[in-house]
Amino acid sequence: MTARSPIHNVTFDAADPHALARFWQGVTGFSLEGSEQDGEVQLSPPVDTHPGLLFIRVPEGKTAKNRVHIDVMPLEGTRDEAVGRALATGARMLADFREADGTGWVVLADPEGNEFCIERSVGERGLA
């Protein structure tokens, strides 16, 4: 069965949509669309197989745990390399569920506190 209403975007409320989009651009490698003057900015995937990320300016800040979050599965390299890049880009570590056998994931927060996970990469899962 073909999806009749595929997900187009995952939308983030943000105090500074451009700064948050630049952070997520560093994590995903998606293309940034929108100007500094716009109240919203779009990140588009390189191919039309994944939803985009949309960042919209809102006046209120984040006050509770996300009810929905993004799981990132690196296409290249390792989970640990992706965690290192995210931390270097401005993420904050919230919880580490990596196991000695290589399984597990890491829970991070972006610069505005939105939680996301980095899972094992495609290669680490044997999907490459």
PDB file of N, CA and C in Angstrom, residues 19-117:
ATOM      1  N   ALA A  19      19.591  29.785  13.749  1.00  0.00           N
ATOM      2  CA  ALA A  19      20.679  29.148  14.499  1.00  0.00           C
ATOM      3  C   ALA A  19      20.383  27.667  14.712  1.00  0.00           C
ATOM      4  N   LEU A  20      19.133  27.352  15.050  1.00  0.00           N
ATOM      5  CA  LEU A  20      18.780  25.954  15.272  1.00  0.00           C
ATOM      6  C   LEU A  20      18.864  25.158  13.971  1.00  0.00           C
ATOM      7  N   ALA A  21      18.447  25.759  12.862  1.00  0.00           N
ATOM      8  CA  ALA A  21      18.554  25.082  11.564  1.00  0.00           C
ATOM      9  C   ALA A  21      20.013  24.838  11.192  1.00  0.00           C
ATOM     10  N   ARG A  22      20.894  25.795  11.478  1.00  0.00           N
ATOM     11  CA  ARG A  22      22.319  25.595  11.178  1.00  0.00           C
ATOM     12  C   ARG A  22      22.882  24.439  12.018  1.00  0.00           C
ATOM     13  N   PHE A  23      22.459  24.321  13.287  1.00  0.00           N
ATOM     14  CA  PHE A  23      22.879  23.186  14.106  1.00  0.00           C
ATOM     15  C   PHE A  23      22.452  21.881  13.433  1.00  0.00           C
ATOM     16  N   TRP A  24      21.153  21.782  13.088  1.00  0.00           N
ATOM     17  CA  TRP A  24      20.636  20.543  12.494  1.00  0.00           C
ATOM     18  C   TRP A  24      21.218  20.302  11.106  1.00  0.00           C
ATOM     19  N   GLN A  25      21.589  21.338  10.387  1.00  0.00           N
ATOM     20  CA  GLN A  25      22.274  21.166   9.105  1.00  0.00           C
ATOM     21  C   GLN A  25      23.606  20.455   9.339  1.00  0.00           C
ATOM     22  N   GLY A  26      24.311  20.833  10.419  1.00  0.00           N
ATOM     23  CA  GLY A  26      25.563  20.166  10.756  1.00  0.00           C
ATOM     24  C   GLY A  26      25.371  18.710  11.129  1.00  0.00           C
ATOM     25  N   VAL A  27      24.249  18.375  11.755  1.00  0.00           N
ATOM     26  CA  VAL A  27      23.970  16.995  12.143  1.00  0.00           C
ATOM     27  C   VAL A  27      23.551  16.162  10.935  1.00  0.00           C
ATOM     28  N   THR A  28      22.680  16.725  10.072  1.00  0.00           N
ATOM     29  CA  THR A  28      22.074  15.941   8.991  1.00  0.00           C
ATOM     30  C   THR A  28      22.735  16.096   7.627  1.00  0.00           C
ATOM     31  N   GLY A  29      23.375  17.230   7.383  1.00  0.00           N
ATOM     32  CA  GLY A  29      23.906  17.515   6.052  1.00  0.00           C
ATOM     33  C   GLY A  29      22.843  17.990   5.078  1.00  0.00           C
ATOM     34  N   PHE A  30      21.617  18.239   5.549  1.00  0.00           N
ATOM     35  CA  PHE A  30      20.530  18.712   4.684  1.00  0.00           C
ATOM     36  C   PHE A  30      20.819  20.134   4.203  1.00  0.00           C
ATOM     37  N   SER A  31      20.177  20.535   3.104  1.00  0.00           N
ATOM     38  CA  SER A  31      20.338  21.866   2.522  1.00  0.00           C
ATOM     39  C   SER A  31      19.452  22.875   3.239  1.00  0.00           C
ATOM     40  N   LEU A  32      20.025  24.037   3.545  1.00  0.00           N
ATOM     41  CA  LEU A  32      19.303  25.106   4.228  1.00  0.00           C
ATOM     42  C   LEU A  32      18.638  26.020   3.202  1.00  0.00           C
ATOM     43  N   GLU A  33      17.350  26.307   3.438  1.00  0.00           N
ATOM     44  CA  GLU A  33      16.595  27.196   2.557  1.00  0.00           C
ATOM     45  C   GLU A  33      15.887  28.229   3.418  1.00  0.00           C
ATOM     46  N   GLY A  34      16.044  29.493   3.107  1.00  0.00           N
ATOM     47  CA  GLY A  34      15.421  30.574   3.872  1.00  0.00           C
ATOM     48  C   GLY A  34      16.467  31.596   4.242  1.00  0.00           C
ATOM     49  N   SER A  35      16.025  32.820   4.480  1.00  0.00           N
ATOM     50  CA  SER A  35      16.965  33.900   4.787  1.00  0.00           C
ATOM     51  C   SER A  35      16.909  34.241   6.266  1.00  0.00           C
ATOM     52  N   GLU A  36      17.901  34.996   6.727  1.00  0.00           N
ATOM     53  CA  GLU A  36      17.965  35.408   8.125  1.00  0.00           C
ATOM     54  C   GLU A  36      16.752  36.252   8.507  1.00  0.00           C
ATOM     55  N   GLN A  37      16.117  36.920   7.542  1.00  0.00           N
ATOM     56  CA  GLN A  37      14.972  37.778   7.830  1.00  0.00           C
ATOM     57  C   GLN A  37      13.675  36.995   7.969  1.00  0.00           C
ATOM     58  N   ASP A  38      13.629  35.799   7.441  1.00  0.00           N
ATOM     59  CA  ASP A  38      12.411  34.995   7.514  1.00  0.00           C
ATOM     60  C   ASP A  38      12.185  34.494   8.938  1.00  0.00           C
ATOM     61  N   GLY A  39      10.926  34.313   9.309  1.00  0.00           N
ATOM     62  CA  GLY A  39      10.590  33.752  10.609  1.00  0.00           C
ATOM     63  C   GLY A  39      10.634  32.241  10.606  1.00  0.00           C
ATOM     64  N   GLU A  40      10.975  31.648   9.456  1.00  0.00           N
ATOM     65  CA  GLU A  40      11.097  30.204   9.378  1.00  0.00           C
ATOM     66  C   GLU A  40      12.195  29.834   8.400  1.00  0.00           C
ATOM     67  N   VAL A  41      12.729  28.649   8.574  1.00  0.00           N
ATOM     68  CA  VAL A  41      13.772  28.149   7.678  1.00  0.00           C
ATOM     69  C   VAL A  41      13.564  26.644   7.505  1.00  0.00           C
ATOM     70  N   GLN A  42      13.854  26.161   6.318  1.00  0.00           N
ATOM     71  CA  GLN A  42      13.640  24.760   5.938  1.00  0.00           C
ATOM     72  C   GLN A  42      14.981  24.082   5.717  1.00  0.00           C
ATOM     73  N   LEU A  43      15.098  22.843   6.175  1.00  0.00           N
ATOM     74  CA  LEU A  43      16.208  21.979   5.794  1.00  0.00           C
ATOM     75  C   LEU A  43      15.635  20.861   4.955  1.00  0.00           C
ATOM     76  N   SER A  44      16.199  20.688   3.764  1.00  0.00           N
ATOM     77  CA  SER A  44      15.702  19.674   2.838  1.00  0.00           C
ATOM     78  C   SER A  44      16.722  18.560   2.680  1.00  0.00           C
ATOM     79  N   PRO A  45      16.249  17.294   2.686  1.00  0.00           N
ATOM     80  CA  PRO A  45      17.165  16.171   2.495  1.00  0.00           C
ATOM     81  C   PRO A  45      17.694  16.154   1.066  1.00  0.00           C
ATOM     82  N   PRO A  46      18.834  15.492   0.852  1.00  0.00           N
ATOM     83  CA  PRO A  46      19.413  15.454  -0.492  1.00  0.00           C
ATOM     84  C   PRO A  46      18.560  14.698  -1.505  1.00  0.00           C
ATOM     85  N   VAL A  47      17.763  13.772  -1.049  1.00  0.00           N
ATOM     86  CA  VAL A  47      16.837  13.055  -1.923  1.00  0.00           C
ATOM     87  C   VAL A  47      15.463  13.105  -1.277  1.00  0.00           C
ATOM     88  N   ASP A  48      14.450  12.942  -2.045  1.00  0.00           N
ATOM     89  CA  ASP A  48      13.090  13.089  -1.541  1.00  0.00           C
ATOM     90  C   ASP A  48      12.581  11.792  -0.899  1.00  0.00           C
ATOM     91  N   THR A  49      13.391  11.236   0.002  1.00  0.00           N
ATOM     92  CA  THR A  49      12.984  10.001   0.674  1.00  0.00           C
ATOM     93  C   THR A  49      12.752  10.210   2.162  1.00  0.00           C
ATOM     94  N   HIS A  50      13.152  11.345   2.689  1.00  0.00           N
ATOM     95  CA  HIS A  50      13.017  11.637   4.110  1.00  0.00           C
ATOM     96  C   HIS A  50      12.238  12.932   4.271  1.00  0.00           C
ATOM     97  N   PRO A  51      11.570  13.102   5.400  1.00  0.00           N
ATOM     98  CA  PRO A  51      10.934  14.396   5.624  1.00  0.00           C
ATOM     99  C   PRO A  51      11.984  15.475   5.828  1.00  0.00           C
ATOM    100  N   GLY A  52      11.607  16.687   5.499  1.00  0.00           N
ATOM    101  CA  GLY A  52      12.460  17.832   5.780  1.00  0.00           C
ATOM    102  C   GLY A  52      12.291  18.254   7.229  1.00  0.00           C
ATOM    103  N   LEU A  53      13.081  19.226   7.627  1.00  0.00           N
ATOM    104  CA  LEU A  53      12.971  19.809   8.961  1.00  0.00           C
ATOM    105  C   LEU A  53      12.623  21.276   8.780  1.00  0.00           C
ATOM    106  N   LEU A  54      11.601  21.729   9.467  1.00  0.00           N
ATOM    107  CA  LEU A  54      11.131  23.103   9.372  1.00  0.00           C
ATOM    108  C   LEU A  54      11.263  23.747  10.742  1.00  0.00           C
ATOM    109  N   PHE A  55      11.846  24.945  10.791  1.00  0.00           N
ATOM    110  CA  PHE A  55      12.083  25.666  12.041  1.00  0.00           C
ATOM    111  C   PHE A  55      11.306  26.963  11.990  1.00  0.00           C
ATOM    112  N   ILE A  56      10.436  27.178  12.981  1.00  0.00           N
ATOM    113  CA  ILE A  56       9.538  28.327  13.001  1.00  0.00           C
ATOM    114  C   ILE A  56       9.747  29.102  14.296  1.00  0.00           C
ATOM    115  N   ARG A  57       9.854  30.418  14.173  1.00  0.00           N
ATOM    116  CA  ARG A  57      10.040  31.274  15.347  1.00  0.00           C
ATOM    117  C   ARG A  57       8.751  31.319  16.178  1.00  0.00           C
ATOM    118  N   VAL A  58       8.893  31.087  17.483  1.00  0.00           N
ATOM    119  CA  VAL A  58       7.782  31.213  18.428  1.00  0.00           C
ATOM    120  C   VAL A  58       8.282  31.996  19.644  1.00  0.00           C
ATOM    121  N   PRO A  59       7.389  32.693  20.343  1.00  0.00           N
ATOM    122  CA  PRO A  59       7.826  33.511  21.474  1.00  0.00           C
ATOM    123  C   PRO A  59       8.128  32.712  22.743  1.00  0.00           C
ATOM    124  N   GLU A  60       7.473  31.569  22.930  1.00  0.00           N
ATOM    125  CA  GLU A  60       7.656  30.816  24.176  1.00  0.00           C
ATOM    126  C   GLU A  60       8.805  29.819  24.046  1.00  0.00           C
ATOM    127  N   GLY A  61       9.433  29.515  25.174  1.00  0.00           N
ATOM    128  CA  GLY A  61      10.515  28.543  25.207  1.00  0.00           C
ATOM    129  C   GLY A  61      10.012  27.143  25.466  1.00  0.00           C
ATOM    130  N   LYS A  62      10.901  26.169  25.337  1.00  0.00           N
ATOM    131  CA  LYS A  62      10.586  24.766  25.611  1.00  0.00           C
ATOM    132  C   LYS A  62      10.450  24.597  27.116  1.00  0.00           C
ATOM    133  N   THR A  63       9.394  23.901  27.556  1.00  0.00           N
ATOM    134  CA  THR A  63       9.162  23.757  28.991  1.00  0.00           C
ATOM    135  C   THR A  63       9.105  22.317  29.485  1.00  0.00           C
ATOM    136  N   ALA A  64       9.019  21.336  28.591  1.00  0.00           N
ATOM    137  CA  ALA A  64       8.885  19.943  29.021  1.00  0.00           C
ATOM    138  C   ALA A  64       9.585  19.018  28.036  1.00  0.00           C
ATOM    139  N   LYS A  65       9.659  17.746  28.402  1.00  0.00           N
ATOM    140  CA  LYS A  65      10.252  16.745  27.525  1.00  0.00           C
ATOM    141  C   LYS A  65       9.464  16.644  26.225  1.00  0.00           C
ATOM    142  N   ASN A  66      10.178  16.426  25.127  1.00  0.00           N
ATOM    143  CA  ASN A  66       9.516  16.238  23.833  1.00  0.00           C
ATOM    144  C   ASN A  66       8.592  15.027  23.886  1.00  0.00           C
ATOM    145  N   ARG A  67       7.440  15.126  23.257  1.00  0.00           N
ATOM    146  CA  ARG A  67       6.558  13.971  23.095  1.00  0.00           C
ATOM    147  C   ARG A  67       6.964  13.178  21.850  1.00  0.00           C
ATOM    148  N   VAL A  68       7.615  13.834  20.906  1.00  0.00           N
ATOM    149  CA  VAL A  68       8.132  13.215  19.687  1.00  0.00           C
ATOM    150  C   VAL A  68       9.589  13.654  19.580  1.00  0.00           C
ATOM    151  N   HIS A  69      10.455  12.742  19.156  1.00  0.00           N
ATOM    152  CA  HIS A  69      11.843  13.140  18.951  1.00  0.00           C
ATOM    153  C   HIS A  69      12.391  12.460  17.694  1.00  0.00           C
ATOM    154  N   ILE A  70      13.517  12.953  17.242  1.00  0.00           N
ATOM    155  CA  ILE A  70      14.165  12.430  16.035  1.00  0.00           C
ATOM    156  C   ILE A  70      15.212  11.402  16.439  1.00  0.00           C
ATOM    157  N   ASP A  71      15.257  10.280  15.718  1.00  0.00           N
ATOM    158  CA  ASP A  71      16.330   9.296  15.837  1.00  0.00           C
ATOM    159  C   ASP A  71      17.200   9.437  14.594  1.00  0.00           C
ATOM    160  N   VAL A  72      18.481   9.645  14.800  1.00  0.00           N
ATOM    161  CA  VAL A  72      19.436   9.812  13.710  1.00  0.00           C
ATOM    162  C   VAL A  72      20.206   8.504  13.548  1.00  0.00           C
ATOM    163  N   MET A  73      20.254   7.971  12.302  1.00  0.00           N
ATOM    164  CA  MET A  73      21.047   6.794  11.984  1.00  0.00           C
ATOM    165  C   MET A  73      22.063   7.220  10.922  1.00  0.00           C
ATOM    166  N   PRO A  74      23.343   7.384  11.301  1.00  0.00           N
ATOM    167  CA  PRO A  74      24.348   7.831  10.330  1.00  0.00           C
ATOM    168  C   PRO A  74      24.456   6.877   9.141  1.00  0.00           C
ATOM    169  N   LEU A  75      24.560   7.472   7.946  1.00  0.00           N
ATOM    170  CA  LEU A  75      24.745   6.677   6.732  1.00  0.00           C
ATOM    171  C   LEU A  75      26.200   6.264   6.555  1.00  0.00           C
ATOM    172  N   GLU A  76      27.117   7.069   7.089  1.00  0.00           N
ATOM    173  CA  GLU A  76      28.555   6.796   6.969  1.00  0.00           C
ATOM    174  C   GLU A  76      29.189   6.895   8.347  1.00  0.00           C
ATOM    175  N   GLY A  77      30.331   6.234   8.515  1.00  0.00           N
ATOM    176  CA  GLY A  77      31.040   6.296   9.781  1.00  0.00           C
ATOM    177  C   GLY A  77      30.319   5.502  10.861  1.00  0.00           C
ATOM    178  N   THR A  78      30.525   5.929  12.106  1.00  0.00           N
ATOM    179  CA  THR A  78      29.964   5.216  13.248  1.00  0.00           C
ATOM    180  C   THR A  78      29.044   6.105  14.072  1.00  0.00           C
ATOM    181  N   ARG A  79      28.294   5.474  14.919  1.00  0.00           N
ATOM    182  CA  ARG A  79      27.449   6.202  15.867  1.00  0.00           C
ATOM    183  C   ARG A  79      28.309   7.127  16.714  1.00  0.00           C
ATOM    184  N   ASP A  80      29.440   6.609  17.214  1.00  0.00           N
ATOM    185  CA  ASP A  80      30.276   7.397  18.110  1.00  0.00           C
ATOM    186  C   ASP A  80      30.864   8.616  17.398  1.00  0.00           C
ATOM    187  N   GLU A  81      31.211   8.476  16.126  1.00  0.00           N
ATOM    188  CA  GLU A  81      31.686   9.637  15.355  1.00  0.00           C
ATOM    189  C   GLU A  81      30.573  10.671  15.203  1.00  0.00           C
ATOM    190  N   ALA A  82      29.357  10.207  14.952  1.00  0.00           N
ATOM    191  CA  ALA A  82      28.220  11.123  14.807  1.00  0.00           C
ATOM    192  C   ALA A  82      27.928  11.834  16.128  1.00  0.00           C
ATOM    193  N   VAL A  83      28.041  11.119  17.245  1.00  0.00           N
ATOM    194  CA  VAL A  83      27.854  11.744  18.557  1.00  0.00           C
ATOM    195  C   VAL A  83      28.917  12.823  18.759  1.00  0.00           C
ATOM    196  N   GLY A  84      30.152  12.520  18.430  1.00  0.00           N
ATOM    197  CA  GLY A  84      31.236  13.499  18.560  1.00  0.00           C
ATOM    198  C   GLY A  84      30.991  14.748  17.733  1.00  0.00           C
ATOM    199  N   ARG A  85      30.518  14.560  16.490  1.00  0.00           N
ATOM    200  CA  ARG A  85      30.212  15.716  15.628  1.00  0.00           C
ATOM    201  C   ARG A  85      29.078  16.548  16.210  1.00  0.00           C
ATOM    202  N   ALA A  86      28.034  15.877  16.707  1.00  0.00           N
ATOM    203  CA  ALA A  86      26.891  16.605  17.276  1.00  0.00           C
ATOM    204  C   ALA A  86      27.325  17.403  18.503  1.00  0.00           C
ATOM    205  N   LEU A  87      28.139  16.803  19.356  1.00  0.00           N
ATOM    206  CA  LEU A  87      28.624  17.512  20.544  1.00  0.00           C
ATOM    207  C   LEU A  87      29.486  18.706  20.145  1.00  0.00           C
ATOM    208  N   ALA A  88      30.332  18.525  19.132  1.00  0.00           N
ATOM    209  CA  ALA A  88      31.189  19.620  18.658  1.00  0.00           C
ATOM    210  C   ALA A  88      30.374  20.740  18.021  1.00  0.00           C
ATOM    211  N   THR A  89      29.190  20.402  17.488  1.00  0.00           N
ATOM    212  CA  THR A  89      28.325  21.386  16.836  1.00  0.00           C
ATOM    213  C   THR A  89      27.479  22.141  17.850  1.00  0.00           C
ATOM    214  N   GLY A  90      27.404  21.661  19.087  1.00  0.00           N
ATOM    215  CA  GLY A  90      26.652  22.372  20.108  1.00  0.00           C
ATOM    216  C   GLY A  90      25.616  21.553  20.844  1.00  0.00           C
ATOM    217  N   ALA A  91      25.542  20.248  20.577  1.00  0.00           N
ATOM    218  CA  ALA A  91      24.601  19.391  21.300  1.00  0.00           C
ATOM    219  C   ALA A  91      25.086  19.190  22.738  1.00  0.00           C
ATOM    220  N   ARG A  92      24.165  18.771  23.582  1.00  0.00           N
ATOM    221  CA  ARG A  92      24.456  18.459  24.976  1.00  0.00           C
ATOM    222  C   ARG A  92      24.043  17.007  25.229  1.00  0.00           C
ATOM    223  N   MET A  93      24.908  16.236  25.891  1.00  0.00           N
ATOM    224  CA  MET A  93      24.606  14.838  26.209  1.00  0.00           C
ATOM    225  C   MET A  93      23.610  14.787  27.364  1.00  0.00           C
ATOM    226  N   LEU A  94      22.533  14.008  27.180  1.00  0.00           N
ATOM    227  CA  LEU A  94      21.534  13.820  28.237  1.00  0.00           C
ATOM    228  C   LEU A  94      21.624  12.438  28.863  1.00  0.00           C
ATOM    229  N   ALA A  95      21.832  11.404  28.036  1.00  0.00           N
ATOM    230  CA  ALA A  95      21.911  10.032  28.550  1.00  0.00           C
ATOM    231  C   ALA A  95      22.683   9.182  27.555  1.00  0.00           C
ATOM    232  N   ASP A  96      23.414   8.220  28.071  1.00  0.00           N
ATOM    233  CA  ASP A  96      24.239   7.351  27.229  1.00  0.00           C
ATOM    234  C   ASP A  96      23.808   5.907  27.466  1.00  0.00           C
ATOM    235  N   PHE A  97      23.223   5.296  26.444  1.00  0.00           N
ATOM    236  CA  PHE A  97      22.737   3.921  26.530  1.00  0.00           C
ATOM    237  C   PHE A  97      23.571   2.981  25.658  1.00  0.00           C
ATOM    238  N   ARG A  98      24.822   3.354  25.363  1.00  0.00           N
ATOM    239  CA  ARG A  98      25.705   2.477  24.597  1.00  0.00           C
ATOM    240  C   ARG A  98      26.113   1.291  25.469  1.00  0.00           C
ATOM    241  N   GLU A  99      26.143   0.108  24.838  1.00  0.00           N
ATOM    242  CA  GLU A  99      26.515  -1.122  25.530  1.00  0.00           C
ATOM    243  C   GLU A  99      27.896  -1.584  25.061  1.00  0.00           C
ATOM    244  N   ALA A 100      28.548  -2.407  25.874  1.00  0.00           N
ATOM    245  CA  ALA A 100      29.888  -2.913  25.555  1.00  0.00           C
ATOM    246  C   ALA A 100      29.919  -3.695  24.247  1.00  0.00           C
ATOM    247  N   ASP A 101      28.783  -4.317  23.876  1.00  0.00           N
ATOM    248  CA  ASP A 101      28.753  -5.101  22.632  1.00  0.00           C
ATOM    249  C   ASP A 101      28.510  -4.233  21.386  1.00  0.00           C
ATOM    250  N   GLY A 102      28.450  -2.900  21.550  1.00  0.00           N
ATOM    251  CA  GLY A 102      28.276  -2.003  20.411  1.00  0.00           C
ATOM    252  C   GLY A 102      26.842  -1.580  20.152  1.00  0.00           C
ATOM    253  N   THR A 103      25.887  -2.198  20.814  1.00  0.00           N
ATOM    254  CA  THR A 103      24.493  -1.805  20.633  1.00  0.00           C
ATOM    255  C   THR A 103      24.216  -0.539  21.439  1.00  0.00           C
ATOM    256  N   GLY A 104      22.995  -0.063  21.358  1.00  0.00           N
ATOM    257  CA  GLY A 104      22.578   1.076  22.162  1.00  0.00           C
ATOM    258  C   GLY A 104      22.563   2.378  21.385  1.00  0.00           C
ATOM    259  N   TRP A 105      22.281   3.449  22.098  1.00  0.00           N
ATOM    260  CA  TRP A 105      22.107   4.766  21.505  1.00  0.00           C
ATOM    261  C   TRP A 105      22.501   5.822  22.524  1.00  0.00           C
ATOM    262  N   VAL A 106      22.562   7.070  22.056  1.00  0.00           N
ATOM    263  CA  VAL A 106      22.887   8.207  22.904  1.00  0.00           C
ATOM    264  C   VAL A 106      21.767   9.230  22.765  1.00  0.00           C
ATOM    265  N   VAL A 107      21.305   9.774  23.900  1.00  0.00           N
ATOM    266  CA  VAL A 107      20.283  10.817  23.896  1.00  0.00           C
ATOM    267  C   VAL A 107      20.990  12.158  24.080  1.00  0.00           C
ATOM    268  N   LEU A 108      20.731  13.067  23.150  1.00  0.00           N
ATOM    269  CA  LEU A 108      21.337  14.400  23.165  1.00  0.00           C
ATOM    270  C   LEU A 108      20.238  15.448  23.150  1.00  0.00           C
ATOM    271  N   ALA A 109      20.621  16.695  23.379  1.00  0.00           N
ATOM    272  CA  ALA A 109      19.706  17.824  23.228  1.00  0.00           C
ATOM    273  C   ALA A 109      20.358  18.825  22.289  1.00  0.00           C
ATOM    274  N   ASP A 110      19.547  19.406  21.393  1.00  0.00           N
ATOM    275  CA  ASP A 110      20.067  20.447  20.512  1.00  0.00           C
ATOM    276  C   ASP A 110      20.224  21.740  21.312  1.00  0.00           C
ATOM    277  N   PRO A 111      20.732  22.826  20.714  1.00  0.00           N
ATOM    278  CA  PRO A 111      20.977  24.056  21.473  1.00  0.00           C
ATOM    279  C   PRO A 111      19.739  24.670  22.136  1.00  0.00           C
ATOM    280  N   GLU A 112      18.535  24.321  21.688  1.00  0.00           N
ATOM    281  CA  GLU A 112      17.331  24.838  22.335  1.00  0.00           C
ATOM    282  C   GLU A 112      16.670  23.797  23.244  1.00  0.00           C
ATOM    283  N   GLY A 113      17.345  22.666  23.477  1.00  0.00           N
ATOM    284  CA  GLY A 113      16.869  21.677  24.436  1.00  0.00           C
ATOM    285  C   GLY A 113      16.017  20.563  23.875  1.00  0.00           C
ATOM    286  N   ASN A 114      15.821  20.491  22.564  1.00  0.00           N
ATOM    287  CA  ASN A 114      15.022  19.422  21.955  1.00  0.00           C
ATOM    288  C   ASN A 114      15.820  18.120  21.968  1.00  0.00           C
ATOM    289  N   GLU A 115      15.225  17.061  22.525  1.00  0.00           N
ATOM    290  CA  GLU A 115      15.906  15.785  22.623  1.00  0.00           C
ATOM    291  C   GLU A 115      15.937  15.059  21.270  1.00  0.00           C
ATOM    292  N   PHE A 116      17.046  14.336  21.030  1.00  0.00           N
ATOM    293  CA  PHE A 116      17.150  13.458  19.872  1.00  0.00           C
ATOM    294  C   PHE A 116      18.126  12.345  20.214  1.00  0.00           C
ATOM    295  N   CYS A 117      18.038  11.253  19.477  1.00  0.00           N
ATOM    296  CA  CYS A 117      18.907  10.097  19.710  1.00  0.00           C
ATOM    297  C   CYS A 117      19.789   9.854  18.498  1.00  0.00           C
TER     298      CYS A 117
END
